[in-house]
Amino acid sequence: VQLQASGGGLVQAGGSLRLSCAASGRTFSSYGVGWFRQAPGKEREFVAHIKGRGGITAYADSVKGRFSISRDNPKNTVYLQMNSLKPEDTAVYYCAADHSIIWSEIRNQYAYDYWGQGTLVTVSS
């Protein structure tokens, strides 16, 4: 599976962006997909996850209620809708996928086999 993340950009605080993670491969619908982010000088952190097929979701506490992850399986794409953006959301955002990830590991970046290249989100105050 090859992943392509896009949709980043510069936005003012309070604004919105939608990130996309497009995948190659016919069986992407069965992959769990996560979004992670890495701010300058900080470690990569979990943002959100959507389970394959069933679509169950999970979020980091820092984005809960503001971000929403969804998937369009016929388009092989997972989205991250980001609303009410804050300057502290500034980071490079990565999508990751794995076919056999277990639920207890979804926040662990090392549990994912496939990664996109990252897209930069900058939120100005």
PDB file of C-alpha atoms in Angstrom:
ATOM      1  CA  VAL A   1       0.000   0.000   0.000  1.00  0.00           C
ATOM      2  CA  GLN A   2       1.274   3.463  -0.928  1.00  0.00           C
ATOM      3  CA  LEU A   3      -0.146   6.471   0.889  1.00  0.00           C
ATOM      4  CA  GLN A   4      -0.283  10.080  -0.280  1.00  0.00           C
ATOM      5  CA  ALA A   5      -1.194  12.754   2.247  1.00  0.00           C
ATOM      6  CA  SER A   6      -2.394  16.155   1.079  1.00  0.00           C
ATOM      7  CA  GLY A   7      -4.463  19.156   2.088  1.00  0.00           C
ATOM      8  CA  GLY A   8      -2.119  20.969   4.421  1.00  0.00           C
ATOM      9  CA  GLY A   9      -1.597  24.699   4.323  1.00  0.00           C
ATOM     10  CA  LEU A  10      -1.640  27.953   6.233  1.00  0.00           C
ATOM     11  CA  VAL A  11      -4.789  28.856   8.138  1.00  0.00           C
ATOM     12  CA  GLN A  12      -5.700  31.330  10.843  1.00  0.00           C
ATOM     13  CA  ALA A  13      -6.611  30.189  14.316  1.00  0.00           C
ATOM     14  CA  GLY A  14     -10.247  29.122  14.406  1.00  0.00           C
ATOM     15  CA  GLY A  15     -10.194  28.043  10.797  1.00  0.00           C
ATOM     16  CA  SER A  16     -10.587  24.642   9.195  1.00  0.00           C
ATOM     17  CA  LEU A  17      -8.681  22.322   6.915  1.00  0.00           C
ATOM     18  CA  ARG A  18      -9.392  18.882   5.527  1.00  0.00           C
ATOM     19  CA  LEU A  19      -6.510  16.509   5.028  1.00  0.00           C
ATOM     20  CA  SER A  20      -6.698  13.577   2.667  1.00  0.00           C
ATOM     21  CA  CYS A  21      -4.833  10.295   2.672  1.00  0.00           C
ATOM     22  CA  ALA A  22      -5.146   8.554  -0.679  1.00  0.00           C
ATOM     23  CA  ALA A  23      -4.063   4.952  -0.968  1.00  0.00           C
ATOM     24  CA  SER A  24      -3.192   2.602  -3.743  1.00  0.00           C
ATOM     25  CA  GLY A  25      -4.309  -0.985  -3.550  1.00  0.00           C
ATOM     26  CA  ARG A  26      -7.660  -2.663  -3.897  1.00  0.00           C
ATOM     27  CA  THR A  27      -8.029  -3.796  -0.292  1.00  0.00           C
ATOM     28  CA  PHE A  28      -7.490  -0.494   1.487  1.00  0.00           C
ATOM     29  CA  SER A  29     -10.940  -0.718   3.050  1.00  0.00           C
ATOM     30  CA  SER A  30      -9.662  -3.441   5.372  1.00  0.00           C
ATOM     31  CA  TYR A  31      -6.756  -1.352   6.676  1.00  0.00           C
ATOM     32  CA  GLY A  32      -6.836   0.597   9.876  1.00  0.00           C
ATOM     33  CA  VAL A  33      -5.640   4.142   9.206  1.00  0.00           C
ATOM     34  CA  GLY A  34      -4.152   6.589  11.640  1.00  0.00           C
ATOM     35  CA  TRP A  35      -3.153  10.221  11.524  1.00  0.00           C
ATOM     36  CA  PHE A  36      -0.109  11.362  13.452  1.00  0.00           C
ATOM     37  CA  ARG A  37       1.577  14.731  13.699  1.00  0.00           C
ATOM     38  CA  GLN A  38       5.009  16.030  14.517  1.00  0.00           C
ATOM     39  CA  ALA A  39       5.634  19.598  15.588  1.00  0.00           C
ATOM     40  CA  PRO A  40       9.111  21.137  15.382  1.00  0.00           C
ATOM     41  CA  GLY A  41      11.307  19.819  18.170  1.00  0.00           C
ATOM     42  CA  LYS A  42       8.684  17.383  19.382  1.00  0.00           C
ATOM     43  CA  GLU A  43       8.049  13.697  19.004  1.00  0.00           C
ATOM     44  CA  ARG A  44       5.463  12.348  16.627  1.00  0.00           C
ATOM     45  CA  GLU A  45       2.109  11.972  18.334  1.00  0.00           C
ATOM     46  CA  PHE A  46      -1.137  10.178  17.678  1.00  0.00           C
ATOM     47  CA  VAL A  47      -4.052  12.246  16.413  1.00  0.00           C
ATOM     48  CA  ALA A  48      -6.821   9.923  15.227  1.00  0.00           C
ATOM     49  CA  HIS A  49      -7.569   6.451  13.928  1.00  0.00           C
ATOM     50  CA  ILE A  50     -10.300   4.830  11.930  1.00  0.00           C
ATOM     51  CA  LYS A  51     -10.775   1.101  11.898  1.00  0.00           C
ATOM     52  CA  GLY A  52     -10.967  -0.819   8.659  1.00  0.00           C
ATOM     53  CA  ARG A  53     -14.420  -1.831   7.397  1.00  0.00           C
ATOM     54  CA  GLY A  54     -16.375  -0.997  10.557  1.00  0.00           C
ATOM     55  CA  GLY A  55     -15.198   2.613  10.740  1.00  0.00           C
ATOM     56  CA  ILE A  56     -14.872   2.819  14.512  1.00  0.00           C
ATOM     57  CA  THR A  57     -12.842   5.907  15.422  1.00  0.00           C
ATOM     58  CA  ALA A  58     -10.565   7.125  18.175  1.00  0.00           C
ATOM     59  CA  TYR A  59      -9.011  10.512  18.913  1.00  0.00           C
ATOM     60  CA  ALA A  60      -6.318  12.077  21.006  1.00  0.00           C
ATOM     61  CA  ASP A  61      -7.777  14.116  23.836  1.00  0.00           C
ATOM     62  CA  SER A  62      -6.177  17.265  22.419  1.00  0.00           C
ATOM     63  CA  VAL A  63      -8.273  17.100  19.227  1.00  0.00           C
ATOM     64  CA  LYS A  64     -11.447  15.423  20.435  1.00  0.00           C
ATOM     65  CA  GLY A  65     -14.490  17.447  19.467  1.00  0.00           C
ATOM     66  CA  ARG A  66     -12.541  19.478  16.890  1.00  0.00           C
ATOM     67  CA  PHE A  67     -11.187  16.872  14.486  1.00  0.00           C
ATOM     68  CA  SER A  68     -13.114  14.168  12.667  1.00  0.00           C
ATOM     69  CA  ILE A  69     -11.699  11.189  10.791  1.00  0.00           C
ATOM     70  CA  SER A  70     -13.672   9.442   8.071  1.00  0.00           C
ATOM     71  CA  ARG A  71     -13.105   7.217   5.083  1.00  0.00           C
ATOM     72  CA  ASP A  72     -14.469   6.814   1.589  1.00  0.00           C
ATOM     73  CA  ASN A  73     -13.618   3.251   0.717  1.00  0.00           C
ATOM     74  CA  PRO A  74     -14.610   3.361  -2.987  1.00  0.00           C
ATOM     75  CA  LYS A  75     -12.182   6.272  -3.345  1.00  0.00           C
ATOM     76  CA  ASN A  76      -9.499   4.585  -1.220  1.00  0.00           C
ATOM     77  CA  THR A  77      -9.240   7.770   0.809  1.00  0.00           C
ATOM     78  CA  VAL A  78      -9.266   8.671   4.477  1.00  0.00           C
ATOM     79  CA  TYR A  79      -9.980  12.235   5.564  1.00  0.00           C
ATOM     80  CA  LEU A  80      -9.133  14.268   8.616  1.00  0.00           C
ATOM     81  CA  GLN A  81     -11.468  17.232   9.018  1.00  0.00           C
ATOM     82  CA  MET A  82      -9.879  19.749  11.334  1.00  0.00           C
ATOM     83  CA  ASN A  83     -12.031  22.523  12.775  1.00  0.00           C
ATOM     84  CA  SER A  84     -11.381  25.228  15.353  1.00  0.00           C
ATOM     85  CA  LEU A  85      -7.683  25.016  14.653  1.00  0.00           C
ATOM     86  CA  LYS A  86      -5.230  26.335  17.205  1.00  0.00           C
ATOM     87  CA  PRO A  87      -1.604  27.438  16.819  1.00  0.00           C
ATOM     88  CA  GLU A  88      -0.585  24.348  18.789  1.00  0.00           C
ATOM     89  CA  ASP A  89      -2.010  22.200  15.980  1.00  0.00           C
ATOM     90  CA  THR A  90       0.856  23.378  13.770  1.00  0.00           C
ATOM     91  CA  ALA A  91       2.784  20.296  12.659  1.00  0.00           C
ATOM     92  CA  VAL A  92       3.550  17.968   9.812  1.00  0.00           C
ATOM     93  CA  TYR A  93       0.662  15.533   9.603  1.00  0.00           C
ATOM     94  CA  TYR A  94       1.233  11.955   8.503  1.00  0.00           C
ATOM     95  CA  CYS A  95      -1.191   9.214   7.651  1.00  0.00           C
ATOM     96  CA  ALA A  96      -0.332   5.597   8.341  1.00  0.00           C
ATOM     97  CA  ALA A  97      -2.019   2.294   7.645  1.00  0.00           C
ATOM     98  CA  ASP A  98      -1.835  -1.280   8.738  1.00  0.00           C
ATOM     99  CA  HIS A  99      -3.835  -4.329   7.789  1.00  0.00           C
ATOM    100  CA  SER A 100      -3.576  -6.175  11.081  1.00  0.00           C
ATOM    101  CA  ILE A 101      -3.231  -3.500  13.732  1.00  0.00           C
ATOM    102  CA  ILE A 102      -4.963  -4.338  16.989  1.00  0.00           C
ATOM    103  CA  TRP A 103      -7.069  -1.762  18.750  1.00  0.00           C
ATOM    104  CA  SER A 104      -4.802  -1.486  21.789  1.00  0.00           C
ATOM    105  CA  GLU A 105      -1.902  -0.439  19.510  1.00  0.00           C
ATOM    106  CA  ILE A 106      -3.563   2.258  17.394  1.00  0.00           C
ATOM    107  CA  ARG A 107      -1.753   5.059  19.271  1.00  0.00           C
ATOM    108  CA  ASN A 108       1.625   3.409  18.735  1.00  0.00           C
ATOM    109  CA  GLN A 109       3.309   4.736  15.591  1.00  0.00           C
ATOM    110  CA  TYR A 110       5.531   1.655  15.414  1.00  0.00           C
ATOM    111  CA  ALA A 111       2.481  -0.569  14.950  1.00  0.00           C
ATOM    112  CA  TYR A 112       1.848   0.812  11.442  1.00  0.00           C
ATOM    113  CA  ASP A 113       3.590  -0.653   8.412  1.00  0.00           C
ATOM    114  CA  TYR A 114       2.764   1.974   5.800  1.00  0.00           C
ATOM    115  CA  TRP A 115       3.283   5.738   5.947  1.00  0.00           C
ATOM    116  CA  GLY A 116       2.542   8.714   3.748  1.00  0.00           C
ATOM    117  CA  GLN A 117       5.035  11.521   3.185  1.00  0.00           C
ATOM    118  CA  GLY A 118       3.439  14.119   5.441  1.00  0.00           C
ATOM    119  CA  THR A 119       1.674  17.406   4.821  1.00  0.00           C
ATOM    120  CA  LEU A 120       2.418  20.628   6.688  1.00  0.00           C
ATOM    121  CA  VAL A 121      -0.311  22.409   8.613  1.00  0.00           C
ATOM    122  CA  THR A 122       0.493  25.881   9.922  1.00  0.00           C
ATOM    123  CA  VAL A 123      -1.983  27.703  12.143  1.00  0.00           C
ATOM    124  CA  SER A 124      -1.313  31.370  12.708  1.00  0.00           C
ATOM    125  CA  SER A 125      -2.513  33.233  15.784  1.00  0.00           C
TER     126      SER A 125
END
